[in-house]
Coordinates of C-alpha atoms in Angstrom, one line a residue:
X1 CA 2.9 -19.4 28.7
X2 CA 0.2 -20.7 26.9
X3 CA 0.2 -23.6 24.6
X4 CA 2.6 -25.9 22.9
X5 CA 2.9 -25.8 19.0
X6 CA 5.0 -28.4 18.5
X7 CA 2.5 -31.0 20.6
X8 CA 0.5 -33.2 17.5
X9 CA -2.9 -33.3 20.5
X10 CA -3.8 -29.4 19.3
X11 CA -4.4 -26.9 16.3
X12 CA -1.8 -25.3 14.6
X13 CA -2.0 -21.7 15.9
X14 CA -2.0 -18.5 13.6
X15 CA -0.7 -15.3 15.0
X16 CA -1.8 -12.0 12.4
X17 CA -0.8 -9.2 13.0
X18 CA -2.9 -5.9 11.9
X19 CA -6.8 -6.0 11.5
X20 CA -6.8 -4.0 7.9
X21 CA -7.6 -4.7 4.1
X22 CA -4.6 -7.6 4.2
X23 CA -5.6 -9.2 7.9
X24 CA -9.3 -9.2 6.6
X25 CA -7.7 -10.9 3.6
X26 CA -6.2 -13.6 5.4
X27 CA -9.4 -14.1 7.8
X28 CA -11.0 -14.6 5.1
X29 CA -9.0 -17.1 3.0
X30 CA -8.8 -18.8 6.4
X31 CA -12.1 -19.6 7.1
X32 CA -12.8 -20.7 3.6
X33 CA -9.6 -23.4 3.5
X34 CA -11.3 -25.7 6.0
X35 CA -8.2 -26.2 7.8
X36 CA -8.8 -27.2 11.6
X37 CA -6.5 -24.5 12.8
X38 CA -6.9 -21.7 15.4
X39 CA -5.8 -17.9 14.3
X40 CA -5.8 -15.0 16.6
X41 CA -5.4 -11.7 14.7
X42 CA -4.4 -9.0 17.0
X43 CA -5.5 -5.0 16.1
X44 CA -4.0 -2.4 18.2
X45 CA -7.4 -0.1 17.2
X46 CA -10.8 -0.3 18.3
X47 CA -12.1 -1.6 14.7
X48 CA -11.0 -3.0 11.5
X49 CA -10.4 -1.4 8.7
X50 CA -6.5 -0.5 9.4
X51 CA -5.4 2.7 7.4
X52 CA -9.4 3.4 6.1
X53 CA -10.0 3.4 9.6
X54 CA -10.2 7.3 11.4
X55 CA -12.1 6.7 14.2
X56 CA -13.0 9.2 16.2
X57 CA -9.5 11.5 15.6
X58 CA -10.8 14.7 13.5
X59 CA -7.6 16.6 13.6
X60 CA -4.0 14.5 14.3
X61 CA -2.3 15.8 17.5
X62 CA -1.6 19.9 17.0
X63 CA 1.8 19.5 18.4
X64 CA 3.0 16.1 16.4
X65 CA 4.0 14.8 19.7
X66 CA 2.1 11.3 18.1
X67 CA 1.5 9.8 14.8
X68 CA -1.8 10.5 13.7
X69 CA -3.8 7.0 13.7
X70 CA -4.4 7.6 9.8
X71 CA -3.0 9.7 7.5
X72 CA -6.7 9.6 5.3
X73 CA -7.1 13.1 4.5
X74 CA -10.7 14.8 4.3
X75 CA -11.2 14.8 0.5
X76 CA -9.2 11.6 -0.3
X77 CA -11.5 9.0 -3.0
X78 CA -10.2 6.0 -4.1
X79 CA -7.6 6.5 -7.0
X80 CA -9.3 2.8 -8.4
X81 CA -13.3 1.8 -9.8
X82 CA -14.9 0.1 -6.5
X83 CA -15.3 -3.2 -8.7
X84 CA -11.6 -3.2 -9.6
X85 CA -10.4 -3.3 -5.9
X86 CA -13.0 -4.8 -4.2
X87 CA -12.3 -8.5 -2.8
X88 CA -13.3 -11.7 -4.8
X89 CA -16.7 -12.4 -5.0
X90 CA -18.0 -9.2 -2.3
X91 CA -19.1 -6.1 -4.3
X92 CA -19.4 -2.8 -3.2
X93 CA -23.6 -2.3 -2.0
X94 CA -25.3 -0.8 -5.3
X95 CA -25.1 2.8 -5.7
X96 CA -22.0 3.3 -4.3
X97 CA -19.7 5.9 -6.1
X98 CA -17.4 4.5 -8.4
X99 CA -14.5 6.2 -6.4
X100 CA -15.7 6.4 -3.1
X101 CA -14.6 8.8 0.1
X102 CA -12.6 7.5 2.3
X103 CA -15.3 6.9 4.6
X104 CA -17.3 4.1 2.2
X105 CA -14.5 2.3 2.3
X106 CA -14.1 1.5 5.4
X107 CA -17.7 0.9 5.9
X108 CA -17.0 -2.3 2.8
X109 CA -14.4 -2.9 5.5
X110 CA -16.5 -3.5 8.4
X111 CA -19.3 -5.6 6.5
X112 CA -16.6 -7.6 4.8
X113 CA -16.0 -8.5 8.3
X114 CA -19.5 -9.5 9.3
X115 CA -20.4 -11.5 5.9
X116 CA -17.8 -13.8 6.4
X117 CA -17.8 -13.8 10.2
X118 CA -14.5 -12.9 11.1
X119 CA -14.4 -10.8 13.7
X120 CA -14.6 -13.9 16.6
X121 CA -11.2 -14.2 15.9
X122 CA -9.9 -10.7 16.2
X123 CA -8.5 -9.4 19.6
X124 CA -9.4 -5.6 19.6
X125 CA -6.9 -2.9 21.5
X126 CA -4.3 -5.2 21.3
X127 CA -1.3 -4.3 20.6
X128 CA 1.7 -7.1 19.7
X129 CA 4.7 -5.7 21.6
X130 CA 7.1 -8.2 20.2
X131 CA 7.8 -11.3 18.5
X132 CA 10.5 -13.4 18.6
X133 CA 11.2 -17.2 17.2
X134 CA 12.4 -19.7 20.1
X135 CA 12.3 -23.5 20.7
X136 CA 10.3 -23.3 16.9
X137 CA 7.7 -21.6 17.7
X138 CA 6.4 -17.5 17.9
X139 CA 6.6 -16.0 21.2
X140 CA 4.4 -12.9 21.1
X141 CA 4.3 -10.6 24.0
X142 CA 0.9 -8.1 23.9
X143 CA 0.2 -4.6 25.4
X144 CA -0.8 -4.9 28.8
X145 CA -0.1 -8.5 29.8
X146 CA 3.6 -10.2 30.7
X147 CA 2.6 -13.8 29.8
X148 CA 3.5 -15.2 26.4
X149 CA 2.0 -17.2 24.0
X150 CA 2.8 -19.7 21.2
X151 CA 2.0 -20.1 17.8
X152 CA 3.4 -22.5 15.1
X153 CA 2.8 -19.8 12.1
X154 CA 3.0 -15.7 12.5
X155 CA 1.3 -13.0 9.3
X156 CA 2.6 -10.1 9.4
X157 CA -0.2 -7.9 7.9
X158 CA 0.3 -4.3 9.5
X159 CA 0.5 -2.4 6.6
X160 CA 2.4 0.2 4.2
X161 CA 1.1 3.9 6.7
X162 CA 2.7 4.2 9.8
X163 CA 6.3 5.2 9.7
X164 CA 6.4 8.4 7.7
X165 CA 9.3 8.6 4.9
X166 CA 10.8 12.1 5.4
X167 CA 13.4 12.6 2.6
X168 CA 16.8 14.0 3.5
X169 CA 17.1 17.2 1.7
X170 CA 20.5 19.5 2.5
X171 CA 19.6 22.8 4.3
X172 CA 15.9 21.7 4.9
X173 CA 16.3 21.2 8.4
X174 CA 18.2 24.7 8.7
X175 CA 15.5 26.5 6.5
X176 CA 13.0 25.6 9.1
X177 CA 14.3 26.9 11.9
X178 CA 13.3 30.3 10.7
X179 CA 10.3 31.4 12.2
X180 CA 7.0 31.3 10.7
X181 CA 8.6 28.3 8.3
X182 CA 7.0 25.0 8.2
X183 CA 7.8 21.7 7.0
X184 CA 5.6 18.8 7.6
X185 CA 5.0 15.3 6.1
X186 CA 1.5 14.6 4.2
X187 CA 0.6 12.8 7.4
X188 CA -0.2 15.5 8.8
X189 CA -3.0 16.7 6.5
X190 CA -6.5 17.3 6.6
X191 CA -7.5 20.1 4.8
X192 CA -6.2 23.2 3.2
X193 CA -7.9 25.9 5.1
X194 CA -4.5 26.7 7.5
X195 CA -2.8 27.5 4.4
X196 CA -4.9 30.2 2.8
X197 CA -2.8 33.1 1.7
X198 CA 0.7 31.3 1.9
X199 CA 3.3 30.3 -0.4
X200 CA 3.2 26.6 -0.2
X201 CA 5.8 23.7 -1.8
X202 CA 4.3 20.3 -2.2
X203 CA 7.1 17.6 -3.1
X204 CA 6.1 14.5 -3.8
X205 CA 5.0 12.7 -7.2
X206 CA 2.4 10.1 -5.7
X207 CA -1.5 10.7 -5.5
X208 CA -1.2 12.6 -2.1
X209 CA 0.8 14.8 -3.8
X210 CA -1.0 15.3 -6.3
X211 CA -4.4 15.5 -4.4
X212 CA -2.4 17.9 -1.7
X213 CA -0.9 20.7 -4.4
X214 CA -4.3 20.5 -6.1
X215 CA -6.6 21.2 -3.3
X216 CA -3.9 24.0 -1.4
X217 CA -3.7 26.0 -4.6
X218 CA -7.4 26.8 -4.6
X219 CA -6.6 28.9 -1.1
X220 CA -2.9 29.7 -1.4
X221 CA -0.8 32.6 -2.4
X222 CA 0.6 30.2 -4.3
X223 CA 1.7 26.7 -4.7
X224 CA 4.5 24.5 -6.2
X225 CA 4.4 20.7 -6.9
X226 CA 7.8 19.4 -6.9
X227 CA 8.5 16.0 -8.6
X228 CA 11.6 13.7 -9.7
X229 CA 11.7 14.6 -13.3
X230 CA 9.4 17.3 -13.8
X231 CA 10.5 20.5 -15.7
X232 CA 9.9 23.8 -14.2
X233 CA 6.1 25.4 -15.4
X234 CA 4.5 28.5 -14.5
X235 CA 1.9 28.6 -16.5
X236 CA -0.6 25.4 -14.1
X237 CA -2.0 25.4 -11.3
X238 CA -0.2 24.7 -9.3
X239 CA 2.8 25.1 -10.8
X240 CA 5.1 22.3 -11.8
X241 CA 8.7 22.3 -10.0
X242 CA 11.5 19.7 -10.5
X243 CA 12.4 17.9 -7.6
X244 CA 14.1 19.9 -4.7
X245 CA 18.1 19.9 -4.5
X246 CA 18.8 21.4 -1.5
X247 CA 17.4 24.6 0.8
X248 CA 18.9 27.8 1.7
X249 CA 18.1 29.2 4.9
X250 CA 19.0 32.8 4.9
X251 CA 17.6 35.6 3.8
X252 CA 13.9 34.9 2.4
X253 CA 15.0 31.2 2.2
X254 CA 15.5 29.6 -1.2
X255 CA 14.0 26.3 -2.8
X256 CA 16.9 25.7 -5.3
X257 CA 16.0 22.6 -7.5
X258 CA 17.3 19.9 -9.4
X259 CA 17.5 22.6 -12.7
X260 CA 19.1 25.1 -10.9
X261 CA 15.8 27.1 -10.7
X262 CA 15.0 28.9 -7.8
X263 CA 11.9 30.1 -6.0
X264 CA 12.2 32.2 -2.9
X265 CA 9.6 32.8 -0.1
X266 CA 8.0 29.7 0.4
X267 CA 6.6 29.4 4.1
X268 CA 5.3 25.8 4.2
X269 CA 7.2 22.7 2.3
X270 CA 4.7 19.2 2.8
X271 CA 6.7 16.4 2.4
X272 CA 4.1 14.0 0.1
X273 CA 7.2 11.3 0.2
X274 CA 5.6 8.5 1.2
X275 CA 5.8 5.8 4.3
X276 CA 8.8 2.7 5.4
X277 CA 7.9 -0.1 6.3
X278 CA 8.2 -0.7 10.0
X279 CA 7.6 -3.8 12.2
X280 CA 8.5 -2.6 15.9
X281 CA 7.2 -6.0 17.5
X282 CA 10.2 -7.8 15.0
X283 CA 13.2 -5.3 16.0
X284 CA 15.0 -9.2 17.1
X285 CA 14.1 -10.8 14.1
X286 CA 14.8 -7.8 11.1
X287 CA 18.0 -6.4 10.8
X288 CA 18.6 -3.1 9.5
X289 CA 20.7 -1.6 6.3
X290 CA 22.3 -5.0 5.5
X291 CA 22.3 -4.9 1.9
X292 CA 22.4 -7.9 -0.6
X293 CA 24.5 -8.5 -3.3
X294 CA 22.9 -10.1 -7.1
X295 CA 25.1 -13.4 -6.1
X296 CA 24.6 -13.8 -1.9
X297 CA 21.8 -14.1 0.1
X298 CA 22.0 -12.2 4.3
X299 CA 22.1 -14.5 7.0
X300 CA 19.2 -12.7 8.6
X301 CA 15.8 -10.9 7.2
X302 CA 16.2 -7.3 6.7
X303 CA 14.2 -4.2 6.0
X304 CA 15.8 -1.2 4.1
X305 CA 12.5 1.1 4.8
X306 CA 11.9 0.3 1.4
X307 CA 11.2 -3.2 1.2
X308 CA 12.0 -6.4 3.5
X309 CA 14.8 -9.0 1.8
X310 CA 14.9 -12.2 0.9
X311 CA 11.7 -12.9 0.4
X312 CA 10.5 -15.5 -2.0
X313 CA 7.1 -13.9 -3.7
X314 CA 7.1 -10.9 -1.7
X315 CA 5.9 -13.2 1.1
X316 CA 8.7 -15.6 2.5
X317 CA 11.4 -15.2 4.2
X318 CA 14.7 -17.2 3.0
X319 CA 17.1 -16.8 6.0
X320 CA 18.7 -19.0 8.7
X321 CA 17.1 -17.7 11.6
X322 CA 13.9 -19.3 10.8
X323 CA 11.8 -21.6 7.8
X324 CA 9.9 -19.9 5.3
X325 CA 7.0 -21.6 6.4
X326 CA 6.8 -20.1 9.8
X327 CA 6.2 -16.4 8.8
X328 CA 4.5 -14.4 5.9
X329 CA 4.4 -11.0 5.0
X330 CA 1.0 -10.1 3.4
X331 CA 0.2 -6.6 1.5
X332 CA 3.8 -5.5 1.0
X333 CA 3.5 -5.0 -2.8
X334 CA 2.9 -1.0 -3.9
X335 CA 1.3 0.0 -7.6
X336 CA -1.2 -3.3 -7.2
X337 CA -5.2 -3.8 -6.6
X338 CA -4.5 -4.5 -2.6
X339 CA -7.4 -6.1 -1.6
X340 CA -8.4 -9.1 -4.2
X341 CA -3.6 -9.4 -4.4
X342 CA -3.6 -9.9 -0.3
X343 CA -6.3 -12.7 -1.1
X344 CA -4.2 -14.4 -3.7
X345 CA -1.4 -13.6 -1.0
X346 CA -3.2 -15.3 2.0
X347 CA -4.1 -18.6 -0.2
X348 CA -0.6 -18.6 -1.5
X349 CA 0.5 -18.7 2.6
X350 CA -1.9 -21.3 3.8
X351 CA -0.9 -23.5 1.0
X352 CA 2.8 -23.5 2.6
X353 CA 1.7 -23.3 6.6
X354 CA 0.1 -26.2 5.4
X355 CA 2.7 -28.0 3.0
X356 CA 5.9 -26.7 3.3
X357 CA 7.4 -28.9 0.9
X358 CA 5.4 -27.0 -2.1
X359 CA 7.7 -24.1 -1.9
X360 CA 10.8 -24.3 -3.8
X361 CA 13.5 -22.7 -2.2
X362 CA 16.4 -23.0 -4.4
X363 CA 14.1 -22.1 -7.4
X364 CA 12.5 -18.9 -5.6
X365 CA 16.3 -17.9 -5.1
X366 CA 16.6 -17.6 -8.8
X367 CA 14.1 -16.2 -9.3
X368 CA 15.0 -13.3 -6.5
X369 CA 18.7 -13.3 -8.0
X370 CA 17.2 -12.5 -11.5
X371 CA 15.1 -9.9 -9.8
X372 CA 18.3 -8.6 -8.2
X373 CA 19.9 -8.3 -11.7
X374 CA 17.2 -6.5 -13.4
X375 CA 17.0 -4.0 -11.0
X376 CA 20.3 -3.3 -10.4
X377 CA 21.1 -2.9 -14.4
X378 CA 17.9 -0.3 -14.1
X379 CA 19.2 1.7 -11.2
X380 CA 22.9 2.3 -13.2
X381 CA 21.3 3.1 -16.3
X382 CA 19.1 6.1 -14.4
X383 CA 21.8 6.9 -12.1
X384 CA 21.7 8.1 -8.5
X385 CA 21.2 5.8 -5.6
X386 CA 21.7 2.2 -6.6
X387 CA 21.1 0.5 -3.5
X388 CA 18.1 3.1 -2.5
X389 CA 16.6 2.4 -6.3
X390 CA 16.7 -1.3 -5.8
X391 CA 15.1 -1.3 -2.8
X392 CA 12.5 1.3 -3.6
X393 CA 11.3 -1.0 -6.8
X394 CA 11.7 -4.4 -5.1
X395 CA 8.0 -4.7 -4.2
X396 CA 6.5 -2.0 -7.1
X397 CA 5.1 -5.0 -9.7
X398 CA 4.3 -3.3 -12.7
X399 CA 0.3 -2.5 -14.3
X400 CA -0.3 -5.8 -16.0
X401 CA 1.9 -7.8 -14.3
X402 CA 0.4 -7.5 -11.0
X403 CA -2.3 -9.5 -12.5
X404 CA 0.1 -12.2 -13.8
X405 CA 1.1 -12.7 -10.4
X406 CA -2.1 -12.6 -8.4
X407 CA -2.8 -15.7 -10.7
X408 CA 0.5 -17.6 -10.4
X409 CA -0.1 -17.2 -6.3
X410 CA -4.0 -18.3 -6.8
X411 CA -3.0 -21.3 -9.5
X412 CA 0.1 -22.8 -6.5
X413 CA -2.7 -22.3 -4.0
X414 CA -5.5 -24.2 -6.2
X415 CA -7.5 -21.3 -5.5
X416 CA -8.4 -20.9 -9.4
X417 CA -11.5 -20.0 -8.7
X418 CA -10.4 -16.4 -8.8
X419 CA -8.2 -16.0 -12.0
X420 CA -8.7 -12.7 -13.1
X421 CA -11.5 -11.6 -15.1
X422 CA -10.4 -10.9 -19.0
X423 CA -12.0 -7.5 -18.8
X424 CA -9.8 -6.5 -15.2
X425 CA -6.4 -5.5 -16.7
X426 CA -7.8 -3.1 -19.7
X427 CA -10.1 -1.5 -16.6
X428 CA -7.3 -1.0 -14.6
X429 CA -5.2 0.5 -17.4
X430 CA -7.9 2.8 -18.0
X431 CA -8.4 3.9 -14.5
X432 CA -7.4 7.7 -14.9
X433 CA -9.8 8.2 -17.9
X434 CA -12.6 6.7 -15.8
X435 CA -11.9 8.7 -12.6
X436 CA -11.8 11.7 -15.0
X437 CA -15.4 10.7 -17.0
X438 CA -17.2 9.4 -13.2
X439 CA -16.2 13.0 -12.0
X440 CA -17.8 14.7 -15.4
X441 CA -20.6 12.4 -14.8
X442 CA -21.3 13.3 -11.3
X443 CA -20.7 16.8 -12.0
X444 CA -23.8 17.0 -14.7
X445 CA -25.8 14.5 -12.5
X446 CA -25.9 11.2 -14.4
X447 CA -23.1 9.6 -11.6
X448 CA -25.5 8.5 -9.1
X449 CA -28.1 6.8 -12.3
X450 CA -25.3 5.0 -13.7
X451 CA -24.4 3.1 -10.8
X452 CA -28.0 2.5 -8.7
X453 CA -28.7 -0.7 -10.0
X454 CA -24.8 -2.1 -10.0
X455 CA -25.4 -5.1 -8.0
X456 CA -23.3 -8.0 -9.7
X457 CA -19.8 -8.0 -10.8
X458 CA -20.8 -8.2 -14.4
X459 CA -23.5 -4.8 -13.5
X460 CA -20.1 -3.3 -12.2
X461 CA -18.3 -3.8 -15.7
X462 CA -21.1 -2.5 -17.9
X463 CA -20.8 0.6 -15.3
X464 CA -17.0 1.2 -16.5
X465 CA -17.8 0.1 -20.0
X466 CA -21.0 2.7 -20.2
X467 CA -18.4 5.2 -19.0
X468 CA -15.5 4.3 -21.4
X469 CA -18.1 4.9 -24.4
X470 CA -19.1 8.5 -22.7
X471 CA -15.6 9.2 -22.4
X472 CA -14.9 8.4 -26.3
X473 CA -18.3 10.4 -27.4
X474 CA -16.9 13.5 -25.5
X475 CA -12.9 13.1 -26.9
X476 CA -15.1 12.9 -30.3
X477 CA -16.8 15.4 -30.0
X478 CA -14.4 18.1 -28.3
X479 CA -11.8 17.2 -31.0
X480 CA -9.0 16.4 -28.0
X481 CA -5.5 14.2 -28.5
X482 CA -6.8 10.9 -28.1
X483 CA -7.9 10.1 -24.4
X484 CA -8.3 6.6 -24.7
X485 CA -4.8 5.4 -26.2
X486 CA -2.8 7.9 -23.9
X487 CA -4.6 6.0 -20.8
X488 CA -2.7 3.0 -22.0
X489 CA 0.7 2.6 -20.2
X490 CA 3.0 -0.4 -21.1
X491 CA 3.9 -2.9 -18.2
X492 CA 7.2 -1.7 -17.9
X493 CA 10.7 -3.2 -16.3
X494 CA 9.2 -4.0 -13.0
X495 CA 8.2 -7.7 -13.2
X496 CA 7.8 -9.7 -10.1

């Protein structure tokens, strides 16, 4: 055993867990707070870079025996501008794409690392096999050694991508035990060329699934894109299917969905359904399916799949097994900017490693009730799944109000230095018309001249603002429904 956190002759010790976009995050934060304390981030890889990381795997394992190491398929791009996700203060080098490959990415990854010198403190191929809270401190166990050490704080930073969410859909599992029937989740995918010719169902409503149905109808017999919601449409490509009700297995095997609809044939179903969370090395700290109540808070931390409960900002845990200022959860938050929100995160955790008094516990309880109340009234007005609608929106904060609280976390860390930018909210709202205009741009060969000399973060804006003004020439002069104001969605019900 190594070390004592509780002596006052030594460092605090930082355990992280998980060397991607929110590890980096806190690495960073860290070296920037001054604070005399030693943190060890452990990465199970070879690199950093966590879900933008590939390595050397072209294809995942042909017989799904193992969980590919990312699920980044070939002709992924970023779905955001590079100067709306990019960390505070480190652009992407000049003349990079304005939606990258996948590939770029991870590349901003791996010099993010070196500019701020932080790989010293990351422990490559090293797995954390379990952690557990005892005599107040972390115990964490690694891969390949028996001996334990301590630390006084522990991040959990591992990410959203590695426990596939496989939706349970009556008769699916019968309908694929027919031969020459397949049904696999978008982890699994590359590229389309091993479904030319076949009759191919997509379901799935997120950007893989979008990506997915798009680029497997331009080989396929045929493809359907099933989503919550959707009506039935023949006349796209590929065509639009409501979501799936159930699957009938005999004869040429039905999709029967949520409209009654039928269509009949289909020979591969990819499930674009999306990931749980999933924190192995905490199986004796997280328990499982406990749900809460508006008015009562669990005994222990829990994790639905969907999201992890009680925690106060999407970061604490309020429990009895162990004080909020001994663990953090960084990057669970979906529908955000990750990378600048995990920094706001990381200063937010720092200020209450170091201060624990700062946090407000019966106040963040209120605030999580409230929460609690909102969604719940949400879930019964749409119906369905209460608990599983709850839990599926607990982390999702809304367009603009991601922004609000990036700055609430950044203004209790005195971090302020990094309030968002006026112009960052409207960008991000607008981030569909300016994927659509960069592609048009790139296509007639003006991409690569708008963005050669982007250097600073205010080149980067006139980049998205010189595309904006192309985009509202063309709408002009095409006569379309207005571009610009459909862009525009309101923030919504989910607020933090």
């Amino acid at each position: 055993m190594q070390g004592n956190p509780t002596s006052n002759s030594r460092q605090k010790r930082v355990a992280v867990v998980g060397g991607g976009p929110a590890g980096l995050a806190f690495l960073r934060v860290f070296r920037e707070s001054g604070l005399d304390w030693e943190v060890v981030l452990f990465e199970a890889r070879d690199e950093v870079g966590g879900v933008w990381y590939r390595g050397s795997e072209v294809q995942p394992d042909p017989q799904r025996t193992r969980l590919p190491a990312s699920p980044i398929y070939d002709s992924l791009t970023t779905n955001l501008p590079v100067n709306v996700m990019a960390y505070h203060d480190y652009q992407f080098p000049p003349g990079t794409a304005l939606f990258p490959p996948a590939a770029v990415v991870q590349q901003y990854l791996v010099d993010f690392a070196e500019n701020f010198g932080l790989r010293p403190s990351v422990r490559f191929q090293t797995r954390v096999e379990e952690a557990r809270w005892t005599e107040s401190a972390w115990n964490i166990r690694v891969s390949g050694k028996d001996e334990v050490e301590r630390f006084d704080h522990l991040v959990v930073a591992n990410g959203h991508y590695n426990k596939p969410y496989e939706a349970e859909i009556p008769g699916l599992q019968e309908w694929s035990g027919v031969t020459e029937r397949e049904v696999l989740h978008s982890t699994w995918y590359r590229e389309p060329s091993a479904y030319v010719g076949k009759r191919v169902l997509v379901i799935g409503g997120g950007p893989s699934g979008r990506d997915l149905s798009l680029e497997i109808a331009q080989v396929s017999a045929m493809t359907y894109h099933a989503v919550k919601g959707q009506s039935r449409n023949d006349s796209t490509t590929p065509r639009q299917r409501p979501a799936p009700a159930r699957f009938e297995a005999t004869g040429s095997g039905k999709a029967v969905y949520a409209d009654g609809s039928v269509d009949e044939d289909v020979d591969v179903v990819i499930l674009a359904t999306g990931y749980e969370h999933n924190f192995p090395f905490l199986s004796e700290v997280i328990a499982q399916r406990q749900p809460p109540t508006t008015e009562q808070f669990p005994s222990h931390l829990w994790n639905s799949g969907a999201h992890v409960y009680p925690l106060a900002r999407h970061i604490f845990p309020i429990c009895d097994d162990f004080p909020p200022n001994s663990l953090a959860f960084i990057g669970l938050p979906s529908h955000v900017v990750p990378f600048p929100l995990c920094e706001a995160q990381a200063a937010a955790t720092l200020r209450v490693f170091a201060h624990p008094e700062s946090l407000d516990i019966e106040h963040e309880k209120e605030l999580m009730r409230a929460r609690n109340t909102r969604l719940r009234d949400m879930a019964r007005a749409a119906g369905g799944d209460e608990s599983r609608m709850m839990a599926r929106h607990w982390h999702r904060i809304s367009d603009q109000v991601q922004f609000e609280y990036r700055d609430e976390l950044l203004k209790f860390a005195d971090m302020t230095k990094w309030l968002t930018d006026e112009w960052l909210p409207r960008m991000y709202s607008m981030k569909q018309v300016l994927r659509s205009e960069w592609s048009d741009a790139v296509r007639s060969g003006e991409g690569e001249a708008l963005v050669k000399n982007a250097v600073t973060k205010d080149d980067w804006y006139r980049v998205l603002e010189k595309l904006l003004d192309r985009a509202e020439k063309r709408q002009k002069q095409t006569a379309e429904a207005p571009l610009l104001e459909s862009a525009v969605k309101p923030a919504g019900i989910h607020l933090v």
